[in-house]
Each structure stands twice: as C-alpha cells, then as structure tokens.
Amino acid sequence: MQPKKTIPDSVTASLEYDLAVILATHVDQSDEYESRAAFVREALWDKLCDEYGSSEVLEKLISRQEDRVEELKYEAQNSIREYEAEVERLRKAQRDFDETIEDEAAAFFDQLEAAEYENA
C-alpha cells in the first residue's frame, strides 16, 4: 500500500479560492457559466485524482466546507433566536413603561382632583 500524500497548504488554499470564485460567480445563471463551471469542476476533480491518486482530497475539502456551512447555519439560527428574544424583551419593557406612565398619570390626576375639592 502506498503511503498517503499529504495536502500542502498552498493546494488547499488554491482549491478553496477556486471553489469560492466558482460559487461567487453563481450569480450569473447563463448557459456559458454552466458549461464553464462544469469544466472547472471536472478539471479540479481530474487534477486532484491525477496528483493524489484518489478523490479523497476533494471529498475531504467538500466535507470541511459542508461542516463550515452547518456551523454558520447554526450560528445564524442562534442569532435569529437571540434577536427575537431581545425584540420580545423590548416590547415587554415598552408595555411596562406605558403601564407605569398611565398609572402615574392616573395617580397624579387623582391627587389633582382631590386637591381641587379641598381648595374649593
């Protein structure tokens, strides 16, 4: 059995850059893009298989990117929950503030009315 070749950091960085460029150009939905993207994906795949004798490198890279996407999705969901909790907390604080103002205003007008009866 041949020893596994390790992936140099420069190859990993280059692949991540190439994949990021491919994903960034996803906005362009033309047929030309589809054929270019398919060509680049196939070329990357073939290059990795030729250089490392296996598709494990690309599969590992894809797995790492999928894990990162899941992690970011989890963080986004947590942020959304925190935001919604803060919005609810602020709404409750606003309701409490409004009730306090109404209660204080009612007490003030009651005192004012009582003072008018005493002075009359």
PDB file of C-alpha atoms in Angstrom:
ATOM      1  CA  MET A   1       0.000   0.000   0.000  1.00  0.00           C
ATOM      2  CA  GLN A   2       1.341   3.410  -0.940  1.00  0.00           C
ATOM      3  CA  PRO A   3       1.658   5.985   1.805  1.00  0.00           C
ATOM      4  CA  LYS A   4      -0.946   8.737   1.561  1.00  0.00           C
ATOM      5  CA  LYS A   5       0.306  12.036   0.265  1.00  0.00           C
ATOM      6  CA  THR A   6      -0.422  14.991   2.472  1.00  0.00           C
ATOM      7  CA  ILE A   7      -2.107  18.065   1.100  1.00  0.00           C
ATOM      8  CA  PRO A   8       0.158  21.111   1.084  1.00  0.00           C
ATOM      9  CA  ASP A   9      -1.426  24.268   2.469  1.00  0.00           C
ATOM     10  CA  SER A  10      -0.887  26.024  -0.858  1.00  0.00           C
ATOM     11  CA  VAL A  11      -3.028  23.412  -2.643  1.00  0.00           C
ATOM     12  CA  THR A  12      -5.764  23.693  -0.024  1.00  0.00           C
ATOM     13  CA  ALA A  13      -5.728  27.492  -0.226  1.00  0.00           C
ATOM     14  CA  SER A  14      -5.747  27.369  -4.020  1.00  0.00           C
ATOM     15  CA  LEU A  15      -8.673  24.947  -4.071  1.00  0.00           C
ATOM     16  CA  GLU A  16     -10.632  26.989  -1.542  1.00  0.00           C
ATOM     17  CA  TYR A  17     -10.015  30.110  -3.634  1.00  0.00           C
ATOM     18  CA  ASP A  18     -11.050  28.367  -6.851  1.00  0.00           C
ATOM     19  CA  LEU A  19     -14.192  26.997  -5.225  1.00  0.00           C
ATOM     20  CA  ALA A  20     -15.012  30.394  -3.738  1.00  0.00           C
ATOM     21  CA  VAL A  21     -14.643  32.005  -7.175  1.00  0.00           C
ATOM     22  CA  ILE A  22     -16.893  29.365  -8.689  1.00  0.00           C
ATOM     23  CA  LEU A  23     -19.525  29.958  -6.020  1.00  0.00           C
ATOM     24  CA  ALA A  24     -19.198  33.733  -6.278  1.00  0.00           C
ATOM     25  CA  THR A  25     -19.886  33.606  -9.999  1.00  0.00           C
ATOM     26  CA  HIS A  26     -23.027  31.579  -9.349  1.00  0.00           C
ATOM     27  CA  VAL A  27     -24.995  34.810  -9.731  1.00  0.00           C
ATOM     28  CA  ASP A  28     -24.517  34.552 -13.481  1.00  0.00           C
ATOM     29  CA  GLN A  29     -27.011  31.869 -14.493  1.00  0.00           C
ATOM     30  CA  SER A  30     -26.199  31.796 -18.206  1.00  0.00           C
ATOM     31  CA  ASP A  31     -25.543  28.620 -20.207  1.00  0.00           C
ATOM     32  CA  GLU A  32     -21.986  29.811 -20.704  1.00  0.00           C
ATOM     33  CA  TYR A  33     -21.493  29.891 -16.946  1.00  0.00           C
ATOM     34  CA  GLU A  34     -22.907  26.403 -16.548  1.00  0.00           C
ATOM     35  CA  SER A  35     -20.507  24.988 -19.108  1.00  0.00           C
ATOM     36  CA  ARG A  36     -17.526  26.881 -17.653  1.00  0.00           C
ATOM     37  CA  ALA A  37     -18.392  25.876 -14.086  1.00  0.00           C
ATOM     38  CA  ALA A  38     -18.832  22.250 -15.085  1.00  0.00           C
ATOM     39  CA  PHE A  39     -15.496  22.382 -16.916  1.00  0.00           C
ATOM     40  CA  VAL A  40     -13.699  23.888 -13.901  1.00  0.00           C
ATOM     41  CA  ARG A  41     -15.272  21.389 -11.501  1.00  0.00           C
ATOM     42  CA  GLU A  42     -14.304  18.483 -13.721  1.00  0.00           C
ATOM     43  CA  ALA A  43     -10.794  19.866 -14.234  1.00  0.00           C
ATOM     44  CA  LEU A  44     -10.284  20.287 -10.472  1.00  0.00           C
ATOM     45  CA  TRP A  45     -11.557  16.791  -9.834  1.00  0.00           C
ATOM     46  CA  ASP A  46      -9.323  15.263 -12.521  1.00  0.00           C
ATOM     47  CA  LYS A  47      -6.283  17.208 -11.300  1.00  0.00           C
ATOM     48  CA  LEU A  48      -6.751  16.018  -7.742  1.00  0.00           C
ATOM     49  CA  CYS A  49      -7.311  12.430  -8.813  1.00  0.00           C
ATOM     50  CA  ASP A  50      -4.192  12.549 -11.007  1.00  0.00           C
ATOM     51  CA  GLU A  51      -1.960  14.230  -8.426  1.00  0.00           C
ATOM     52  CA  TYR A  52      -3.027  12.298  -5.370  1.00  0.00           C
ATOM     53  CA  GLY A  53      -4.275   9.093  -6.947  1.00  0.00           C
ATOM     54  CA  SER A  54      -7.587   9.475  -5.171  1.00  0.00           C
ATOM     55  CA  SER A  55     -10.644  11.669  -4.864  1.00  0.00           C
ATOM     56  CA  GLU A  56     -10.332  11.663  -1.059  1.00  0.00           C
ATOM     57  CA  VAL A  57      -8.734  15.109  -1.044  1.00  0.00           C
ATOM     58  CA  LEU A  58     -11.667  16.775  -2.748  1.00  0.00           C
ATOM     59  CA  GLU A  59     -14.160  14.791  -0.698  1.00  0.00           C
ATOM     60  CA  LYS A  60     -12.387  15.936   2.466  1.00  0.00           C
ATOM     61  CA  LEU A  61     -12.442  19.544   1.263  1.00  0.00           C
ATOM     62  CA  ILE A  62     -16.143  19.281   0.435  1.00  0.00           C
ATOM     63  CA  SER A  63     -16.819  17.703   3.819  1.00  0.00           C
ATOM     64  CA  ARG A  64     -14.931  20.508   5.571  1.00  0.00           C
ATOM     65  CA  GLN A  65     -16.895  23.145   3.655  1.00  0.00           C
ATOM     66  CA  GLU A  66     -20.203  21.400   4.429  1.00  0.00           C
ATOM     67  CA  ASP A  67     -19.272  21.330   8.125  1.00  0.00           C
ATOM     68  CA  ARG A  68     -18.497  25.041   7.991  1.00  0.00           C
ATOM     69  CA  VAL A  69     -21.835  25.758   6.300  1.00  0.00           C
ATOM     70  CA  GLU A  70     -23.659  23.778   9.010  1.00  0.00           C
ATOM     71  CA  GLU A  71     -21.746  25.650  11.714  1.00  0.00           C
ATOM     72  CA  LEU A  72     -22.609  29.010  10.163  1.00  0.00           C
ATOM     73  CA  LYS A  73     -26.235  27.967   9.756  1.00  0.00           C
ATOM     74  CA  TYR A  74     -26.350  27.023  13.449  1.00  0.00           C
ATOM     75  CA  GLU A  75     -24.796  30.374  14.421  1.00  0.00           C
ATOM     76  CA  ALA A  76     -27.303  32.214  12.217  1.00  0.00           C
ATOM     77  CA  GLN A  77     -30.214  30.392  13.840  1.00  0.00           C
ATOM     78  CA  ASN A  78     -28.853  31.264  17.282  1.00  0.00           C
ATOM     79  CA  SER A  79     -28.527  34.908  16.255  1.00  0.00           C
ATOM     80  CA  ILE A  80     -32.105  34.916  14.993  1.00  0.00           C
ATOM     81  CA  ARG A  81     -33.354  33.413  18.278  1.00  0.00           C
ATOM     82  CA  GLU A  82     -31.374  35.963  20.301  1.00  0.00           C
ATOM     83  CA  TYR A  83     -32.736  38.788  18.136  1.00  0.00           C
ATOM     84  CA  GLU A  84     -36.317  37.597  18.566  1.00  0.00           C
ATOM     85  CA  ALA A  85     -35.828  37.260  22.333  1.00  0.00           C
ATOM     86  CA  GLU A  86     -34.440  40.808  22.508  1.00  0.00           C
ATOM     87  CA  VAL A  87     -37.334  42.155  20.434  1.00  0.00           C
ATOM     88  CA  GLU A  88     -39.805  40.488  22.808  1.00  0.00           C
ATOM     89  CA  ARG A  89     -37.903  41.823  25.828  1.00  0.00           C
ATOM     90  CA  LEU A  90     -38.028  45.352  24.399  1.00  0.00           C
ATOM     91  CA  ARG A  91     -41.752  45.051  23.652  1.00  0.00           C
ATOM     92  CA  LYS A  92     -42.396  43.921  27.228  1.00  0.00           C
ATOM     93  CA  ALA A  93     -40.271  46.787  28.547  1.00  0.00           C
ATOM     94  CA  GLN A  94     -42.263  49.230  26.384  1.00  0.00           C
ATOM     95  CA  ARG A  95     -45.571  47.797  27.673  1.00  0.00           C
ATOM     96  CA  ASP A  96     -44.342  48.057  31.282  1.00  0.00           C
ATOM     97  CA  PHE A  97     -43.198  51.630  30.653  1.00  0.00           C
ATOM     98  CA  ASP A  98     -46.554  52.575  29.108  1.00  0.00           C
ATOM     99  CA  GLU A  99     -48.467  50.994  32.023  1.00  0.00           C
ATOM    100  CA  THR A 100     -46.259  52.802  34.534  1.00  0.00           C
ATOM    101  CA  ILE A 101     -46.836  56.142  32.806  1.00  0.00           C
ATOM    102  CA  GLU A 102     -50.600  55.535  32.693  1.00  0.00           C
ATOM    103  CA  ASP A 103     -50.665  54.557  36.383  1.00  0.00           C
ATOM    104  CA  GLU A 104     -48.589  57.577  37.397  1.00  0.00           C
ATOM    105  CA  ALA A 105     -50.726  59.901  35.262  1.00  0.00           C
ATOM    106  CA  ALA A 106     -53.921  58.492  36.806  1.00  0.00           C
ATOM    107  CA  ALA A 107     -52.491  58.906  40.325  1.00  0.00           C
ATOM    108  CA  PHE A 108     -51.401  62.471  39.527  1.00  0.00           C
ATOM    109  CA  PHE A 109     -54.843  63.431  38.212  1.00  0.00           C
ATOM    110  CA  ASP A 110     -56.493  61.785  41.232  1.00  0.00           C
ATOM    111  CA  GLN A 111     -54.268  63.875  43.531  1.00  0.00           C
ATOM    112  CA  LEU A 112     -55.017  66.983  41.465  1.00  0.00           C
ATOM    113  CA  GLU A 113     -58.757  66.353  41.658  1.00  0.00           C
ATOM    114  CA  ALA A 114     -58.555  65.703  45.397  1.00  0.00           C
ATOM    115  CA  ALA A 115     -56.597  68.951  45.855  1.00  0.00           C
ATOM    116  CA  GLU A 116     -59.217  70.915  43.879  1.00  0.00           C
ATOM    117  CA  TYR A 117     -62.025  69.583  46.110  1.00  0.00           C
ATOM    118  CA  GLU A 118     -60.081  70.511  49.240  1.00  0.00           C
ATOM    119  CA  ASN A 119     -59.408  74.064  47.936  1.00  0.00           C
ATOM    120  CA  ALA A 120     -62.972  74.578  46.769  1.00  0.00           C
TER     121      ALA A 120
END
